[in-house]
Amino acid sequence: MLQGSRRQPGRLHHRDAAAGAAGRKRVRWPRPGAGAGAARLGGGGRGLPGQNVTMDEGGVPLLPDSLVYQIFLSLGPADVLAAGLVCRQWQAVSRDEFLWREQFYRYYQVARDVPRHPAATSWYEEFRRLYDTVPCVEVQTLREHADQVLHLSFSHSGYQFASCSKDCTIKIWNNDLTISLLHSADMRPYNWSYTQFSQFNQDDSLLLASGVFLGPHNSSSGEIAVISLDNFALLSRVRNKPYDVFGCWLTETSLISGNLHRIGDITSCSVLWLNNAFQDVESENVNVVKRLFKIQNLNASTIRTVMVADCSRFDSPDLLLDAGAPPGRVFDLGSDSEDEEGGPEPVPAPARAKEGLRRFLDGLLDARAQPQLSEHALETKVAELLAQGRTKPPEHSMADASKLLIFTTGCLTYSPHQIGIKQILPHQMTTAGPVLGEGRGSDAFFDALDHVIDVHGHIIGMGLSPDNRYLYVNSRAWPSGSVVADPMQPPPIAEEIDLLVFDLKTMREVKRALRAHRAYTPNDECFFIFLDVSRDFVASGAEDRHGYIWDRHYNICLAKLRHQDVVNSVVFSPQEQELLLTASDDATIKAWRSPRIVRIHQAPRPRPHHFFSWFASQRR
């Protein structure tokens, strides 16, 4: 018996649905339309044959609708549905909109000021959607990997998916009713240590696979491989440094990689490259690679985890999220001018930087700089002053951007605590142009970021909504008011993971943070936990051996999916959000489907008449 008052706030564990999928005996309730006397109640709870105790001899209800309604308000959802099978009067009351509104807010512990989902047709159907369509029933466990499974990605069609693992293979799977292995590529012959990330291009003809490369004295180096999905041939390989840049597709045939150049002990620059997926070009006058951006890094930070958002899809969001938080986490770096309007003519940036550096060095030599700066702080200060005159401002406004390049970065310490956003203009989306090596005059300049989001914590995961408008971020917060004194010693991080949401159209934080999952790895060893977003849901792994699913509109946790070890990656089918895959350090991939889909697949053929009691059918 399901009782709404016994559920933990904000969680729905679906034990009944899981029990049904495991083959446990279920109570089947009479279907509606079988007659008013199909289910009867009498003295002691047992009805008499042919007698309807809810009606008098003249067919008039013994209880008025208002009293039945008050009684139903005290029942749980399953009991309301069961009672609705007694007679036509009770069935009508059991479908009352106000009744199911109360059941919804009470059962799911949703704040009363949160409105119903804009696409919902009724409170009853909305209750049913959250209970019956969440992929929480385990239907298959894949054990073909020999080590920890680190990442999963679906093709855009949903027919295939890829998995990466510490066993150094990339496996491609057929997504049928029963999932089967299609191909396995071993990357150890190419000096890879393990595979860590994959992504299908837009037409599902190519697969980008990223891994850690064991080169000489390059422990942080990675490599990106492009694999044809027609014959599984390896088409090209691109160096990627650091390895947790991961890489991503920009167009159907071009991908973004990274490189890192050290300038000082804690200062560097990251260069992002656009690479042609097909690099067997005969002519030396045809570009297969072009530099996109060169960005300065301070305090041992680097650019990592690149992804691309399509700005053309922002105006037609799948789900419009209302602003629910102040915009304190987002600020615009579009202008570095400090001159007041109407003031004297501004001094060129290089001249300002040179003058600032001269004054700073004079202060040091005259022993006027107090307190005395550490070696790291001195290097950072000099690098900042030099960069003022060597950083190009953004080229255009956000309205001109075709796509946004999104990545993690930082300014205080090496742990990623900021999200950098750089607009990609149409002319930058091709490798055509001057052959590499020409036009070196611009090499002395860095590119400015267009926006920076500071989360004041360690970022351990990012994902885009299907419409590309909303960015979801897994972050482990720093203590409130913490100050980074040494870039090599970041602040401690919380075990609780906050799932933050940012609107990329307005550059504002929306909704309140989602929280249910936890992580335990210390801040100096923190790694990525990949999340995914569907039309209605958002899911994430965690180090507490579970995957989690939330509703995007109501901000409530709906399901908790168990593994035997850390859950590293989750992914929804892009064509069917009632299918979710989870990957874990226990070397397994689990497929989860909704109770609705499981019930459909388990139904005998021909399918019986769909009976009313969808919720009661989950009872044991």
PDB file of C-alpha atoms in Angstrom, residues 205-397:
ATOM      1  CA  SER A 205      28.392   9.097 -39.348  1.00  0.00           C
ATOM      2  CA  LEU A 206      31.472   9.740 -37.171  1.00  0.00           C
ATOM      3  CA  LEU A 207      32.390   9.121 -33.530  1.00  0.00           C
ATOM      4  CA  LEU A 208      34.820  11.319 -31.594  1.00  0.00           C
ATOM      5  CA  ALA A 209      36.637   9.324 -28.903  1.00  0.00           C
ATOM      6  CA  SER A 210      38.924  10.940 -26.332  1.00  0.00           C
ATOM      7  CA  GLY A 211      41.489   9.249 -24.124  1.00  0.00           C
ATOM      8  CA  VAL A 212      44.698   9.567 -22.123  1.00  0.00           C
ATOM      9  CA  PHE A 213      47.827   9.210 -24.228  1.00  0.00           C
ATOM     10  CA  LEU A 214      51.049   7.761 -22.778  1.00  0.00           C
ATOM     11  CA  GLY A 215      53.651   9.874 -24.544  1.00  0.00           C
ATOM     12  CA  PRO A 216      57.187  10.622 -23.325  1.00  0.00           C
ATOM     13  CA  HIS A 217      57.109  12.965 -20.310  1.00  0.00           C
ATOM     14  CA  ASN A 218      53.515  13.978 -21.107  1.00  0.00           C
ATOM     15  CA  SER A 219      51.497  12.543 -18.264  1.00  0.00           C
ATOM     16  CA  SER A 220      48.738  15.110 -18.780  1.00  0.00           C
ATOM     17  CA  SER A 221      48.454  14.630 -22.530  1.00  0.00           C
ATOM     18  CA  GLY A 222      45.482  13.149 -24.272  1.00  0.00           C
ATOM     19  CA  GLU A 223      44.448  12.247 -27.783  1.00  0.00           C
ATOM     20  CA  ILE A 224      41.242  12.405 -29.811  1.00  0.00           C
ATOM     21  CA  ALA A 225      40.437   9.710 -32.358  1.00  0.00           C
ATOM     22  CA  VAL A 226      37.797   9.957 -35.088  1.00  0.00           C
ATOM     23  CA  ILE A 227      36.123   6.651 -35.985  1.00  0.00           C
ATOM     24  CA  SER A 228      33.912   6.019 -39.023  1.00  0.00           C
ATOM     25  CA  LEU A 229      30.601   4.421 -38.097  1.00  0.00           C
ATOM     26  CA  ASP A 230      30.246   2.882 -41.572  1.00  0.00           C
ATOM     27  CA  ASN A 231      33.189   0.473 -41.270  1.00  0.00           C
ATOM     28  CA  PHE A 232      34.669   1.399 -37.837  1.00  0.00           C
ATOM     29  CA  ALA A 233      37.919   2.557 -39.458  1.00  0.00           C
ATOM     30  CA  LEU A 234      40.166   4.985 -37.540  1.00  0.00           C
ATOM     31  CA  LEU A 235      40.191   8.128 -39.702  1.00  0.00           C
ATOM     32  CA  SER A 236      42.435  10.530 -37.758  1.00  0.00           C
ATOM     33  CA  ARG A 237      44.101  11.229 -34.425  1.00  0.00           C
ATOM     34  CA  VAL A 238      44.573  14.656 -32.809  1.00  0.00           C
ATOM     35  CA  ARG A 239      46.712  15.491 -29.778  1.00  0.00           C
ATOM     36  CA  ASN A 240      44.749  16.995 -26.868  1.00  0.00           C
ATOM     37  CA  LYS A 241      46.354  18.663 -23.836  1.00  0.00           C
ATOM     38  CA  PRO A 242      45.403  18.494 -21.059  1.00  0.00           C
ATOM     39  CA  TYR A 243      43.483  15.280 -21.570  1.00  0.00           C
ATOM     40  CA  ASP A 244      40.399  16.549 -19.718  1.00  0.00           C
ATOM     41  CA  VAL A 245      39.710  19.105 -22.446  1.00  0.00           C
ATOM     42  CA  PHE A 246      37.867  16.023 -23.816  1.00  0.00           C
ATOM     43  CA  GLY A 247      37.103  17.647 -27.193  1.00  0.00           C
ATOM     44  CA  CYS A 248      33.794  18.140 -29.021  1.00  0.00           C
ATOM     45  CA  TRP A 249      32.254  18.505 -32.474  1.00  0.00           C
ATOM     46  CA  LEU A 250      31.738  22.011 -33.856  1.00  0.00           C
ATOM     47  CA  THR A 251      30.347  20.923 -37.237  1.00  0.00           C
ATOM     48  CA  GLU A 252      29.657  17.523 -38.805  1.00  0.00           C
ATOM     49  CA  THR A 253      33.270  17.246 -40.010  1.00  0.00           C
ATOM     50  CA  SER A 254      35.299  19.485 -37.670  1.00  0.00           C
ATOM     51  CA  LEU A 255      36.167  19.094 -34.000  1.00  0.00           C
ATOM     52  CA  ILE A 256      37.747  21.195 -31.262  1.00  0.00           C
ATOM     53  CA  SER A 257      40.884  20.125 -29.372  1.00  0.00           C
ATOM     54  CA  GLY A 258      43.198  21.874 -26.924  1.00  0.00           C
ATOM     55  CA  ASN A 259      46.867  22.489 -26.273  1.00  0.00           C
ATOM     56  CA  LEU A 260      48.641  23.941 -23.251  1.00  0.00           C
ATOM     57  CA  HIS A 261      51.776  26.114 -23.295  1.00  0.00           C
ATOM     58  CA  ARG A 262      53.625  26.933 -20.089  1.00  0.00           C
ATOM     59  CA  ILE A 263      54.703  30.553 -19.612  1.00  0.00           C
ATOM     60  CA  GLY A 264      55.830  30.443 -16.001  1.00  0.00           C
ATOM     61  CA  ASP A 265      55.541  28.280 -12.923  1.00  0.00           C
ATOM     62  CA  ILE A 266      51.807  28.894 -12.516  1.00  0.00           C
ATOM     63  CA  THR A 267      51.073  30.851 -15.690  1.00  0.00           C
ATOM     64  CA  SER A 268      50.188  29.325 -19.054  1.00  0.00           C
ATOM     65  CA  CYS A 269      48.059  29.800 -22.123  1.00  0.00           C
ATOM     66  CA  SER A 270      45.496  27.428 -23.586  1.00  0.00           C
ATOM     67  CA  VAL A 271      45.108  27.232 -27.355  1.00  0.00           C
ATOM     68  CA  LEU A 272      41.910  25.788 -28.792  1.00  0.00           C
ATOM     69  CA  TRP A 273      42.185  24.305 -32.274  1.00  0.00           C
ATOM     70  CA  LEU A 274      39.639  23.508 -34.971  1.00  0.00           C
ATOM     71  CA  ASN A 275      40.534  20.226 -36.683  1.00  0.00           C
ATOM     72  CA  ASN A 276      39.247  18.576 -39.843  1.00  0.00           C
ATOM     73  CA  ALA A 277      38.026  15.045 -39.126  1.00  0.00           C
ATOM     74  CA  PHE A 278      39.517  13.901 -42.445  1.00  0.00           C
ATOM     75  CA  GLN A 279      43.228  14.720 -42.392  1.00  0.00           C
ATOM     76  CA  ASP A 280      44.433  12.695 -45.384  1.00  0.00           C
ATOM     77  CA  VAL A 281      44.614  15.834 -47.547  1.00  0.00           C
ATOM     78  CA  GLU A 282      47.245  15.637 -50.309  1.00  0.00           C
ATOM     79  CA  SER A 283      47.741  19.349 -50.901  1.00  0.00           C
ATOM     80  CA  GLU A 284      49.931  21.236 -48.426  1.00  0.00           C
ATOM     81  CA  ASN A 285      47.934  24.375 -49.221  1.00  0.00           C
ATOM     82  CA  VAL A 286      44.726  23.015 -47.695  1.00  0.00           C
ATOM     83  CA  ASN A 287      44.195  23.542 -43.974  1.00  0.00           C
ATOM     84  CA  VAL A 288      43.321  20.591 -41.779  1.00  0.00           C
ATOM     85  CA  VAL A 289      43.691  22.604 -38.571  1.00  0.00           C
ATOM     86  CA  LYS A 290      43.134  26.256 -37.572  1.00  0.00           C
ATOM     87  CA  ARG A 291      43.614  28.086 -34.319  1.00  0.00           C
ATOM     88  CA  LEU A 292      40.338  29.249 -32.785  1.00  0.00           C
ATOM     89  CA  PHE A 293      41.359  30.986 -29.555  1.00  0.00           C
ATOM     90  CA  LYS A 294      44.395  31.615 -27.381  1.00  0.00           C
ATOM     91  CA  ILE A 295      43.494  32.338 -23.754  1.00  0.00           C
ATOM     92  CA  GLN A 296      45.771  33.204 -20.849  1.00  0.00           C
ATOM     93  CA  ASN A 297      45.617  31.089 -17.680  1.00  0.00           C
ATOM     94  CA  LEU A 298      46.559  32.410 -14.232  1.00  0.00           C
ATOM     95  CA  ASN A 299      47.317  30.638 -10.946  1.00  0.00           C
ATOM     96  CA  ALA A 300      47.844  27.176 -12.463  1.00  0.00           C
ATOM     97  CA  SER A 301      44.366  27.092 -14.021  1.00  0.00           C
ATOM     98  CA  THR A 302      43.705  25.559 -17.446  1.00  0.00           C
ATOM     99  CA  ILE A 303      40.835  25.253 -19.897  1.00  0.00           C
ATOM    100  CA  ARG A 304      39.024  21.901 -19.688  1.00  0.00           C
ATOM    101  CA  THR A 305      35.759  20.229 -20.673  1.00  0.00           C
ATOM    102  CA  VAL A 306      34.887  22.063 -23.884  1.00  0.00           C
ATOM    103  CA  MET A 307      31.361  21.892 -25.287  1.00  0.00           C
ATOM    104  CA  VAL A 308      29.359  23.816 -27.893  1.00  0.00           C
ATOM    105  CA  ALA A 309      25.863  25.327 -27.578  1.00  0.00           C
ATOM    106  CA  ASP A 310      23.800  26.257 -30.651  1.00  0.00           C
ATOM    107  CA  CYS A 311      22.440  29.798 -30.164  1.00  0.00           C
ATOM    108  CA  SER A 312      19.856  29.414 -32.952  1.00  0.00           C
ATOM    109  CA  ARG A 313      17.772  27.132 -30.711  1.00  0.00           C
ATOM    110  CA  PHE A 314      17.499  29.497 -27.720  1.00  0.00           C
ATOM    111  CA  ASP A 315      14.200  31.118 -28.753  1.00  0.00           C
ATOM    112  CA  SER A 316      12.289  27.815 -28.866  1.00  0.00           C
ATOM    113  CA  PRO A 317      13.091  26.148 -25.545  1.00  0.00           C
ATOM    114  CA  ASP A 318      11.671  22.734 -24.665  1.00  0.00           C
ATOM    115  CA  LEU A 319      10.918  23.990 -21.175  1.00  0.00           C
ATOM    116  CA  LEU A 320      11.101  27.658 -20.202  1.00  0.00           C
ATOM    117  CA  LEU A 321      12.520  27.944 -16.681  1.00  0.00           C
ATOM    118  CA  ASP A 322      11.515  30.970 -14.627  1.00  0.00           C
ATOM    119  CA  ALA A 323      14.201  33.034 -12.966  1.00  0.00           C
ATOM    120  CA  GLY A 324      14.453  31.926  -9.361  1.00  0.00           C
ATOM    121  CA  ALA A 325      17.763  33.322  -8.148  1.00  0.00           C
ATOM    122  CA  PRO A 326      19.625  36.634  -8.242  1.00  0.00           C
ATOM    123  CA  PRO A 327      22.182  37.010 -11.038  1.00  0.00           C
ATOM    124  CA  GLY A 328      25.127  37.155  -8.653  1.00  0.00           C
ATOM    125  CA  ARG A 329      26.990  34.254 -10.200  1.00  0.00           C
ATOM    126  CA  VAL A 330      27.259  35.719 -13.695  1.00  0.00           C
ATOM    127  CA  PHE A 331      29.181  38.728 -14.863  1.00  0.00           C
ATOM    128  CA  ASP A 332      30.096  40.095 -18.254  1.00  0.00           C
ATOM    129  CA  LEU A 333      33.691  40.539 -19.411  1.00  0.00           C
ATOM    130  CA  GLY A 334      32.725  42.231 -22.650  1.00  0.00           C
ATOM    131  CA  SER A 335      34.484  45.525 -21.809  1.00  0.00           C
ATOM    132  CA  ASP A 336      37.625  46.322 -19.890  1.00  0.00           C
ATOM    133  CA  SER A 337      37.392  50.088 -20.159  1.00  0.00           C
ATOM    134  CA  GLU A 338      37.363  51.946 -16.854  1.00  0.00           C
ATOM    135  CA  ASP A 339      37.082  55.392 -18.400  1.00  0.00           C
ATOM    136  CA  GLU A 340      33.999  57.388 -17.508  1.00  0.00           C
ATOM    137  CA  GLU A 341      31.784  58.659 -20.271  1.00  0.00           C
ATOM    138  CA  GLY A 342      32.684  62.200 -21.197  1.00  0.00           C
ATOM    139  CA  GLY A 343      36.117  62.022 -19.576  1.00  0.00           C
ATOM    140  CA  PRO A 344      39.497  62.537 -21.186  1.00  0.00           C
ATOM    141  CA  GLU A 345      40.408  60.540 -24.262  1.00  0.00           C
ATOM    142  CA  PRO A 346      41.141  56.942 -23.203  1.00  0.00           C
ATOM    143  CA  VAL A 347      44.709  55.697 -23.152  1.00  0.00           C
ATOM    144  CA  PRO A 348      45.335  52.680 -25.422  1.00  0.00           C
ATOM    145  CA  ALA A 349      45.408  49.361 -23.551  1.00  0.00           C
ATOM    146  CA  PRO A 350      49.075  48.563 -24.345  1.00  0.00           C
ATOM    147  CA  ALA A 351      50.161  51.938 -23.002  1.00  0.00           C
ATOM    148  CA  ARG A 352      48.065  51.477 -19.837  1.00  0.00           C
ATOM    149  CA  ALA A 353      49.547  48.033 -19.285  1.00  0.00           C
ATOM    150  CA  LYS A 354      53.100  49.247 -19.792  1.00  0.00           C
ATOM    151  CA  GLU A 355      52.590  52.145 -17.393  1.00  0.00           C
ATOM    152  CA  GLY A 356      50.975  49.896 -14.791  1.00  0.00           C
ATOM    153  CA  LEU A 357      53.785  47.373 -14.991  1.00  0.00           C
ATOM    154  CA  ARG A 358      56.409  50.134 -14.674  1.00  0.00           C
ATOM    155  CA  ARG A 359      54.763  51.515 -11.523  1.00  0.00           C
ATOM    156  CA  PHE A 360      54.416  48.043 -10.015  1.00  0.00           C
ATOM    157  CA  LEU A 361      58.076  47.196 -10.601  1.00  0.00           C
ATOM    158  CA  ASP A 362      59.163  50.612  -9.290  1.00  0.00           C
ATOM    159  CA  GLY A 363      57.218  49.923  -6.131  1.00  0.00           C
ATOM    160  CA  LEU A 364      58.955  46.588  -5.663  1.00  0.00           C
ATOM    161  CA  LEU A 365      62.404  48.059  -6.220  1.00  0.00           C
ATOM    162  CA  ASP A 366      61.698  50.894  -3.795  1.00  0.00           C
ATOM    163  CA  ALA A 367      60.412  48.378  -1.189  1.00  0.00           C
ATOM    164  CA  ARG A 368      57.082  50.222  -1.111  1.00  0.00           C
ATOM    165  CA  ALA A 369      54.978  47.155  -1.968  1.00  0.00           C
ATOM    166  CA  GLN A 370      53.590  45.897   1.348  1.00  0.00           C
ATOM    167  CA  PRO A 371      53.018  43.201   2.321  1.00  0.00           C
ATOM    168  CA  GLN A 372      55.778  41.449   0.410  1.00  0.00           C
ATOM    169  CA  LEU A 373      54.364  39.278  -2.381  1.00  0.00           C
ATOM    170  CA  SER A 374      55.077  35.565  -2.637  1.00  0.00           C
ATOM    171  CA  GLU A 375      56.776  34.225  -5.752  1.00  0.00           C
ATOM    172  CA  HIS A 376      53.464  32.888  -7.105  1.00  0.00           C
ATOM    173  CA  ALA A 377      51.602  36.129  -6.375  1.00  0.00           C
ATOM    174  CA  LEU A 378      54.329  38.146  -8.055  1.00  0.00           C
ATOM    175  CA  GLU A 379      54.176  35.995 -11.188  1.00  0.00           C
ATOM    176  CA  THR A 380      50.395  36.320 -11.326  1.00  0.00           C
ATOM    177  CA  LYS A 381      50.487  40.102 -10.907  1.00  0.00           C
ATOM    178  CA  VAL A 382      53.074  40.576 -13.652  1.00  0.00           C
ATOM    179  CA  ALA A 383      51.127  38.244 -15.976  1.00  0.00           C
ATOM    180  CA  GLU A 384      47.914  40.211 -15.377  1.00  0.00           C
ATOM    181  CA  LEU A 385      49.604  43.512 -16.159  1.00  0.00           C
ATOM    182  CA  LEU A 386      51.231  42.160 -19.302  1.00  0.00           C
ATOM    183  CA  ALA A 387      47.947  40.608 -20.482  1.00  0.00           C
ATOM    184  CA  GLN A 388      46.149  43.971 -20.278  1.00  0.00           C
ATOM    185  CA  GLY A 389      47.993  45.138 -23.353  1.00  0.00           C
ATOM    186  CA  ARG A 390      47.999  41.775 -25.151  1.00  0.00           C
ATOM    187  CA  THR A 391      44.353  40.735 -24.907  1.00  0.00           C
ATOM    188  CA  LYS A 392      41.996  41.447 -27.785  1.00  0.00           C
ATOM    189  CA  PRO A 393      38.445  42.491 -26.783  1.00  0.00           C
ATOM    190  CA  PRO A 394      35.461  40.441 -28.037  1.00  0.00           C
ATOM    191  CA  GLU A 395      34.711  41.013 -31.710  1.00  0.00           C
ATOM    192  CA  HIS A 396      30.922  41.350 -31.715  1.00  0.00           C
ATOM    193  CA  SER A 397      27.844  41.277 -29.525  1.00  0.00           C
TER     194      SER A 397
END
